[in-house]
Coordinates of C-alpha atoms and ligand atoms in Angstrom, one line a residue:
X142 CA 24.7 -69.8 -18.1
X143 CA 21.6 -70.7 -16.5
X144 CA 21.2 -74.1 -14.9
X145 CA 20.0 -76.7 -17.3
X146 CA 19.4 -80.4 -16.1
X147 CA 21.4 -83.2 -17.4
X148 CA 21.1 -87.2 -16.7
X149 CA 24.8 -88.3 -15.4
X150 CA 26.0 -92.0 -15.8
X151 CA 29.6 -92.5 -14.6
X152 CA 30.1 -95.9 -16.4
X153 CA 32.1 -98.7 -15.9
X154 CA 35.9 -99.4 -15.7
X155 CA 37.8 -95.9 -16.0
X156 CA 34.2 -94.5 -16.3
X157 CA 34.0 -93.0 -12.6
X158 CA 37.4 -91.7 -12.8
X159 CA 37.2 -89.8 -15.9
X160 CA 33.9 -88.8 -15.3
X161 CA 35.2 -87.2 -12.0
X162 CA 37.7 -85.3 -13.5
X163 CA 35.3 -84.0 -16.1
X164 CA 32.9 -82.8 -13.4
X165 CA 35.7 -81.0 -11.7
X166 CA 36.5 -78.9 -14.8
X167 CA 33.2 -78.4 -15.5
X168 CA 32.5 -76.7 -12.2
X169 CA 35.8 -74.5 -12.8
X170 CA 34.8 -73.4 -15.9
X171 CA 31.3 -72.2 -14.4
X172 CA 29.4 -75.1 -16.5
X173 CA 26.0 -75.2 -14.3
X174 CA 24.5 -78.5 -15.0
X175 CA 22.2 -79.8 -12.5
X176 CA 23.2 -83.3 -12.6
X177 CA 20.7 -86.5 -12.3
X178 CA 22.9 -89.4 -11.6
X179 CA 21.7 -92.6 -12.9
X180 CA 23.6 -96.2 -13.6
X181 CA 24.3 -98.3 -16.9
X182 CA 26.0 -101.5 -17.9
X183 CA 28.1 -103.3 -14.9
X184 CA 27.2 -100.9 -12.4
X185 CA 23.4 -101.0 -13.4
X186 CA 23.4 -105.0 -13.3
X187 CA 24.9 -105.0 -9.9
X188 CA 23.0 -101.7 -7.9
X189 CA 20.2 -101.9 -10.0
X190 CA 19.4 -105.2 -11.6
X191 CA 19.4 -104.3 -14.9
X192 CA 22.2 -102.8 -17.6
X193 CA 19.6 -100.3 -18.4
X194 CA 17.2 -99.4 -15.5
X195 CA 14.0 -97.8 -16.3
X196 CA 14.8 -94.9 -13.7
X197 CA 17.5 -94.0 -16.3
X198 CA 15.5 -94.0 -19.3
X199 CA 12.8 -91.6 -17.4
X200 CA 15.6 -89.5 -16.5
X201 CA 17.0 -89.0 -20.2
X202 CA 13.4 -89.0 -21.3
X203 CA 12.9 -85.9 -18.8
X204 CA 16.2 -83.8 -19.2
X205 CA 17.1 -85.0 -23.1
X206 CA 20.7 -84.5 -22.5
X207 CA 23.3 -86.9 -21.1
X208 CA 26.9 -87.1 -20.3
X209 CA 27.8 -90.8 -20.2
X210 CA 31.3 -92.6 -19.0
X211 CA 31.6 -96.0 -21.1
X212 CA 29.7 -99.0 -20.4
X213 CA 30.9 -102.6 -20.1
X214 CA 29.3 -104.8 -23.1
X215 CA 30.3 -108.5 -22.6
X216 CA 32.1 -110.2 -25.3
X217 CA 30.2 -112.9 -26.8
X218 CA 27.4 -113.6 -24.4
X219 CA 25.6 -111.9 -22.1
X220 CA 23.4 -108.7 -22.3
X221 CA 23.3 -106.3 -25.8
X222 CA 25.1 -103.5 -25.5
X223 CA 23.7 -100.5 -23.3
X224 CA 25.2 -98.0 -25.8
X225 CA 23.6 -99.2 -28.9
X226 CA 20.1 -99.8 -26.9
X227 CA 20.3 -96.0 -25.7
X228 CA 20.9 -94.9 -29.3
X229 CA 17.8 -96.9 -30.5
X230 CA 15.5 -96.0 -27.9
X231 CA 16.2 -92.0 -28.3
X232 CA 16.6 -92.4 -32.2
X233 CA 20.0 -91.0 -31.7
X234 CA 20.5 -91.2 -35.5
X235 CA 23.8 -89.1 -35.9
X236 CA 26.9 -90.2 -34.1
X237 CA 29.4 -87.0 -34.5
X238 CA 32.9 -87.7 -33.9
X239 CA 35.6 -85.1 -34.4
X240 CA 39.3 -86.0 -34.4
X241 CA 41.7 -83.0 -34.5
X242 CA 45.6 -82.9 -34.2
X243 CA 46.3 -81.5 -30.6
X244 CA 49.6 -82.9 -29.7
X245 CA 52.7 -81.6 -32.3
X246 CA 55.0 -84.1 -33.3
X247 CA 53.1 -86.9 -33.7
X248 CA 52.9 -88.9 -37.1
X249 CA 50.5 -86.8 -38.5
X250 CA 50.0 -82.7 -38.5
X251 CA 47.0 -81.1 -39.6
X252 CA 44.2 -83.8 -39.3
X253 CA 41.0 -82.1 -38.7
X254 CA 38.0 -84.1 -39.9
X255 CA 34.9 -85.3 -38.6
X256 CA 32.9 -88.6 -38.8
X257 CA 29.3 -88.8 -38.8
X258 CA 27.6 -92.3 -38.1
X259 CA 24.5 -93.4 -38.6
X260 CA 23.6 -94.5 -35.3
X261 CA 20.5 -96.8 -35.4
X262 CA 20.4 -98.8 -38.4
X263 CA 22.7 -101.3 -40.2
X264 CA 24.5 -104.3 -38.9
X265 CA 23.3 -103.1 -35.1
X266 CA 19.9 -103.3 -35.4
X267 CA 20.5 -106.4 -33.3
X268 CA 19.1 -109.2 -35.9
X269 CA 22.3 -111.4 -34.8
X270 CA 21.6 -115.2 -34.6
X271 CA 22.8 -118.6 -34.1
X272 CA 21.3 -121.7 -35.8
X273 CA 21.4 -125.2 -34.4
X274 CA 22.5 -127.8 -37.0
X275 CA 22.4 -131.6 -35.4
X276 CA 24.4 -131.2 -32.2
X277 CA 26.4 -128.1 -33.0
X278 CA 24.4 -124.7 -31.5
X279 CA 26.5 -122.6 -33.6
X280 CA 26.4 -124.2 -37.1
X281 CA 25.5 -121.1 -38.6
X282 CA 25.4 -117.7 -37.8
X283 CA 23.7 -114.7 -39.5
X284 CA 23.5 -111.1 -39.3
X285 CA 21.1 -109.0 -41.0
X286 CA 21.9 -105.1 -41.9
X287 CA 18.5 -102.9 -42.2
X288 CA 18.5 -99.6 -43.9
X289 CA 15.6 -97.5 -44.6
X290 CA 15.3 -94.5 -46.8
X291 CA 14.4 -92.0 -44.3
X292 CA 17.1 -93.2 -42.2
X293 CA 19.9 -92.6 -44.5
X294 CA 18.7 -89.4 -45.8
X295 CA 18.5 -88.0 -42.4
X296 CA 21.8 -88.5 -41.0
X297 CA 23.0 -87.6 -44.6
X298 CA 21.3 -84.2 -44.2
X299 CA 22.5 -83.9 -40.7
X300 CA 26.5 -84.2 -42.1
X301 CA 25.7 -81.7 -45.1
X302 CA 23.8 -79.4 -42.4
X303 CA 26.5 -80.2 -40.2
X304 CA 29.4 -79.0 -42.7
X305 CA 27.7 -75.9 -43.9
X306 CA 26.9 -74.6 -40.6
X307 CA 30.7 -75.5 -39.2
X308 CA 32.3 -73.4 -42.0
X309 CA 33.5 -77.2 -43.4
X310 CA 34.1 -77.3 -47.4
X311 CA 33.3 -81.3 -48.1
X312 CA 31.6 -84.0 -47.4
X313 CA 32.8 -87.6 -48.3
X314 CA 29.9 -90.6 -48.3
X315 CA 31.4 -93.7 -47.3
X316 CA 30.0 -97.0 -48.4
X317 CA 30.6 -100.6 -49.9
X318 CA 27.7 -100.0 -52.8
X319 CA 30.1 -102.1 -54.8
X320 CA 29.3 -105.4 -52.7
X321 CA 26.4 -104.5 -50.8
X322 CA 24.0 -103.0 -53.5
X323 CA 21.1 -103.2 -51.6
X324 CA 22.0 -101.8 -48.3
X325 CA 25.1 -99.6 -49.1
X326 CA 23.7 -98.7 -52.3
X327 CA 20.6 -97.0 -51.0
X328 CA 23.1 -95.0 -48.5
X329 CA 25.0 -93.8 -51.4
X330 CA 21.9 -93.0 -52.9
X331 CA 20.7 -91.1 -50.5
X332 CA 23.9 -89.4 -49.7
X333 CA 24.1 -88.1 -53.6
X334 CA 20.5 -86.9 -53.3
X335 CA 21.3 -85.3 -50.4
X336 CA 24.5 -83.5 -51.9
X337 CA 22.5 -82.1 -54.7
X338 CA 20.8 -79.7 -52.1
X339 CA 24.0 -78.0 -51.0
X340 CA 25.7 -77.5 -54.6
X341 CA 27.6 -74.9 -54.4
X342 CA 27.6 -74.8 -50.5
X343 CA 29.0 -78.0 -49.7
X344 CA 31.2 -80.0 -52.0
X345 CA 30.6 -84.0 -52.0
X346 CA 32.3 -87.2 -53.0
X347 CA 32.1 -90.9 -52.3
X348 CA 34.8 -93.4 -51.6
X349 CA 34.6 -97.0 -51.0
X350 CA 35.3 -97.8 -47.6
X351 CA 38.4 -100.2 -48.1
X352 CA 40.1 -97.2 -49.8
X353 CA 39.0 -94.7 -47.4
X354 CA 40.8 -96.5 -44.7
X355 CA 44.1 -96.6 -46.6
X356 CA 43.2 -93.0 -47.5
X357 CA 42.7 -92.1 -44.1
X358 CA 46.3 -93.8 -42.7
X359 CA 48.1 -92.4 -46.1
X360 CA 46.8 -88.6 -46.2
X361 CA 44.1 -87.6 -43.7
X362 CA 44.5 -84.0 -44.2
X363 CA 42.5 -84.6 -47.5
X364 CA 39.2 -85.3 -45.3
X365 CA 36.6 -82.9 -44.1
X366 CA 33.4 -84.3 -43.1
X367 CA 32.5 -87.9 -43.5
X368 CA 29.3 -89.6 -43.1
X369 CA 28.7 -93.2 -43.1
X370 CA 26.9 -96.5 -41.9
X371 CA 26.8 -97.5 -38.6
X372 CA 29.6 -100.5 -38.8
X373 CA 31.9 -98.6 -40.9
X374 CA 31.8 -95.4 -38.8
X375 CA 32.3 -97.4 -35.6
X376 CA 35.5 -98.5 -37.5
X377 CA 36.8 -95.7 -39.3
X378 CA 36.2 -93.5 -36.1
X379 CA 38.4 -95.4 -33.7
X380 CA 41.2 -95.6 -37.2
X381 CA 40.9 -91.6 -36.9
X382 CA 41.3 -91.5 -32.9
X383 CA 44.6 -93.3 -33.7
X384 CA 45.8 -90.7 -36.2
X385 CA 45.8 -88.1 -33.4
X386 CA 47.5 -90.3 -31.0
X387 CA 45.0 -92.7 -29.2
X388 CA 41.6 -92.9 -28.2
X389 CA 42.2 -90.7 -25.1
X390 CA 41.6 -87.8 -27.2
X391 CA 38.4 -88.6 -29.1
X392 CA 35.3 -87.0 -28.2
X393 CA 31.8 -88.2 -29.6
X394 CA 28.0 -86.8 -29.4
X395 CA 24.9 -89.1 -30.1
X396 CA 22.2 -86.7 -31.3
X397 CA 18.5 -87.2 -31.9
X398 CA 15.4 -85.6 -32.3
X399 CA 14.6 -86.0 -28.6
X400 CA 17.8 -86.5 -27.0
X401 CA 21.6 -85.7 -27.1
X402 CA 24.2 -88.4 -25.1
X403 CA 27.8 -87.0 -25.0
X404 CA 30.5 -89.6 -24.4
X405 CA 34.3 -90.7 -25.3
X406 CA 34.5 -92.5 -28.2
X407 CA 36.7 -95.2 -26.4
X408 CA 35.5 -98.0 -23.7
X409 CA 35.9 -98.4 -20.4
X410 CA 39.4 -100.0 -20.8
X411 CA 39.5 -102.7 -17.7
X412 CA 43.2 -102.9 -18.3
X413 CA 43.9 -99.6 -16.7
X414 CA 41.0 -99.3 -14.6
X415 CA 41.1 -98.3 -11.2
X416 CA 44.7 -97.1 -11.3
X417 CA 44.1 -93.4 -11.8
X418 CA 46.0 -93.1 -15.0
X419 CA 43.2 -92.9 -17.8
X420 CA 42.8 -89.6 -20.0
X421 CA 40.1 -87.8 -19.0
X422 CA 40.6 -85.8 -22.3
X423 CA 38.0 -87.4 -24.4
X424 CA 35.0 -87.2 -22.1
X425 CA 36.0 -83.6 -21.1
X426 CA 36.2 -82.8 -24.9
X427 CA 32.4 -84.5 -25.4
X428 CA 31.6 -82.1 -22.2
X429 CA 32.5 -79.3 -24.7
X430 CA 30.4 -80.8 -27.6
X431 CA 27.7 -80.8 -25.0
X432 CA 28.1 -77.3 -23.8
X433 CA 28.2 -76.1 -27.7
X434 CA 24.8 -78.3 -27.9
X435 CA 23.0 -76.2 -25.4
X436 CA 24.2 -73.2 -26.8
X437 CA 27.0 -72.6 -24.4
X438 CA 29.9 -72.4 -27.1
X439 CA 31.7 -69.6 -25.0
X440 CA 32.4 -72.2 -22.5
X441 CA 32.6 -75.4 -24.3
X442 CA 35.5 -73.0 -26.6
X443 CA 37.2 -72.2 -23.5
X444 CA 37.4 -75.7 -22.1
X445 CA 38.5 -76.7 -25.4
X446 CA 41.3 -73.9 -25.4
X447 CA 42.4 -74.7 -21.9
X448 CA 42.8 -78.5 -22.6
X449 CA 45.0 -77.9 -25.8
X450 CA 47.0 -75.3 -23.8
X451 CA 47.4 -78.0 -20.9
X452 CA 48.4 -80.6 -23.3
X453 CA 50.6 -78.7 -25.9
X454 CA 52.0 -75.6 -24.0
X455 CA 52.2 -76.7 -20.3
X456 CA 53.2 -80.5 -21.1
X457 CA 51.1 -81.7 -18.4
X458 CA 50.0 -85.4 -20.0
X459 CA 49.0 -88.6 -19.1
X460 CA 51.0 -91.7 -19.8
X461 CA 48.7 -92.6 -23.0
X462 CA 50.2 -89.6 -24.4
X463 CA 53.9 -90.3 -23.0
X464 CA 53.6 -87.9 -19.8
X465 CA 53.2 -89.0 -16.0
X466 CA 50.3 -86.8 -15.2
X467 CA 47.5 -88.7 -13.0
X468 CA 43.9 -88.6 -14.0
X469 CA 43.3 -86.1 -11.3
X470 CA 46.5 -84.2 -11.8
X471 CA 45.7 -83.6 -15.6
X472 CA 42.3 -82.1 -14.3
X473 CA 43.8 -79.9 -11.5
X474 CA 46.1 -78.5 -14.6
X475 CA 43.1 -78.2 -17.0
X476 CA 40.6 -76.2 -13.9
X477 CA 43.8 -73.7 -13.2
X478 CA 43.8 -72.6 -16.5
X479 CA 39.9 -71.4 -16.6
Ligands
NAI553 P1 38.7 -99.2 -24.6 O1 38.5 -98.4 -25.6 O2 38.2 -99.8 -23.4 O3 40.2 -99.9 -24.7 C1 41.1 -99.8 -25.8 C2 42.6 -99.5 -25.6 O4 42.7 -97.9 -25.3 C3 42.9 -100.0 -24.2 O5 44.2 -100.5 -24.6 C4 42.8 -99.0 -23.1 O6 43.5 -99.1 -22.2 C5 42.9 -97.9 -23.9 N1 42.1 -96.5 -23.6 C6 40.9 -96.3 -23.9 N2 40.5 -95.3 -23.3 C7 41.5 -94.6 -22.6 C8 41.9 -93.5 -21.6 N3 41.1 -92.5 -21.5 N4 43.0 -93.3 -21.5 C9 43.7 -94.2 -21.8 N5 44.0 -95.3 -22.1 C10 42.7 -95.3 -23.0 O7 38.0 -100.5 -25.9 P2 37.8 -102.2 -25.5 O8 39.0 -102.4 -24.6 O9 37.8 -103.0 -26.8 O10 36.5 -102.1 -24.9 C11 36.3 -102.3 -23.3 C12 34.7 -102.5 -22.8 O11 34.4 -101.2 -23.5 C13 34.1 -103.3 -23.8 O12 33.2 -103.9 -22.9 C14 33.0 -102.4 -24.6 O13 32.3 -103.0 -25.0 C15 33.2 -101.0 -24.2 N6 32.8 -100.3 -24.8 C16 31.8 -99.1 -24.6 C17 32.0 -98.1 -25.6 C18 31.1 -96.9 -24.6 O14 30.6 -97.1 -23.7 N7 30.8 -95.9 -25.8 C19 32.8 -97.7 -26.7 C20 33.6 -98.6 -27.1 C21 33.8 -100.0 -26.2
MG554 MG1 33.4 -98.4 -31.4

């Protein structure tokens, strides 16, 4: 692999632990990234005075490629999600979240689906306000969802094109157009328009989100690629991670025209941070997606196979998967498979 510049954000909570494990494994597999290390989230606030320092933005503008640990967002009050800001600043409109059964003997076998989530619009645009009435500063709260035709079309095109190039058979458009007739309606209409261009190549159907959630739990094998709006995709992708043994196994890529950021679906897991027990698999799989993205599919595929062998054949597993390997022990086991 020829050397390639990339931004690295280690992240908060378990971020530094799983990032260290991932970097070790990447070097064992000969992935030649020149890391430009930058700060974000709580670490950014503490050491650079901002959850999203300008130096971090400049770095991603330059490298167009980033591997990112989870960043803590205060719940309720406090700064806006840095994850959401990054997606909006760099127009990372497609959030690709694959979920595939890896550990046999779980509740489900044969899950192999990809959720493609619209990543810049919908209820996550930040138009979320409280209003004072009398002496109650939060007497009323209001959020606004914003969808554009172009925004809907581009993520749906991404999903169908992804299905085509990855040999997938079907795209399910997930919506709530029966109730949210304008916003979700526009998404469904756009999805159906794009589906016409892929007739005979990629099959298409659509499902209302609540039914889709039930179907995912009842019969996840029926799904292939799903494309949906921001909030629904956020929720359904955690649900999908649960089908295959938890968040420790779920990677994601945030893909835009000008940059791509790869990360785990999970957050900073403050409940287990600093104990060296977090599962680094999700971030390692995100790094494998990053390798695919830069045209190094061979290394990406070898890394995925090594992770699978370590978990399935070697039975080296972290605690979330019922084992007792530490984060570092798991990383060493994967590196030995290089
Ligand atoms: P979380 O994903 O951090 O944790 C949920 C549960 O899963 C916890 O019990 C945790 O211990 C477990 N878990 C997560 N990752 C794991 C791993 N690799 N190995 C073993 N167990 C793991 O979600 P939570 O607690 O809702 O959020 C914590 C913080 O993370 C919040 O500040 C949130 O805003 C942030 N967050 C950041 C994301 C990002 O950077 N993309 C995504 C999701 C949440
Ligand atoms: Mg989420």
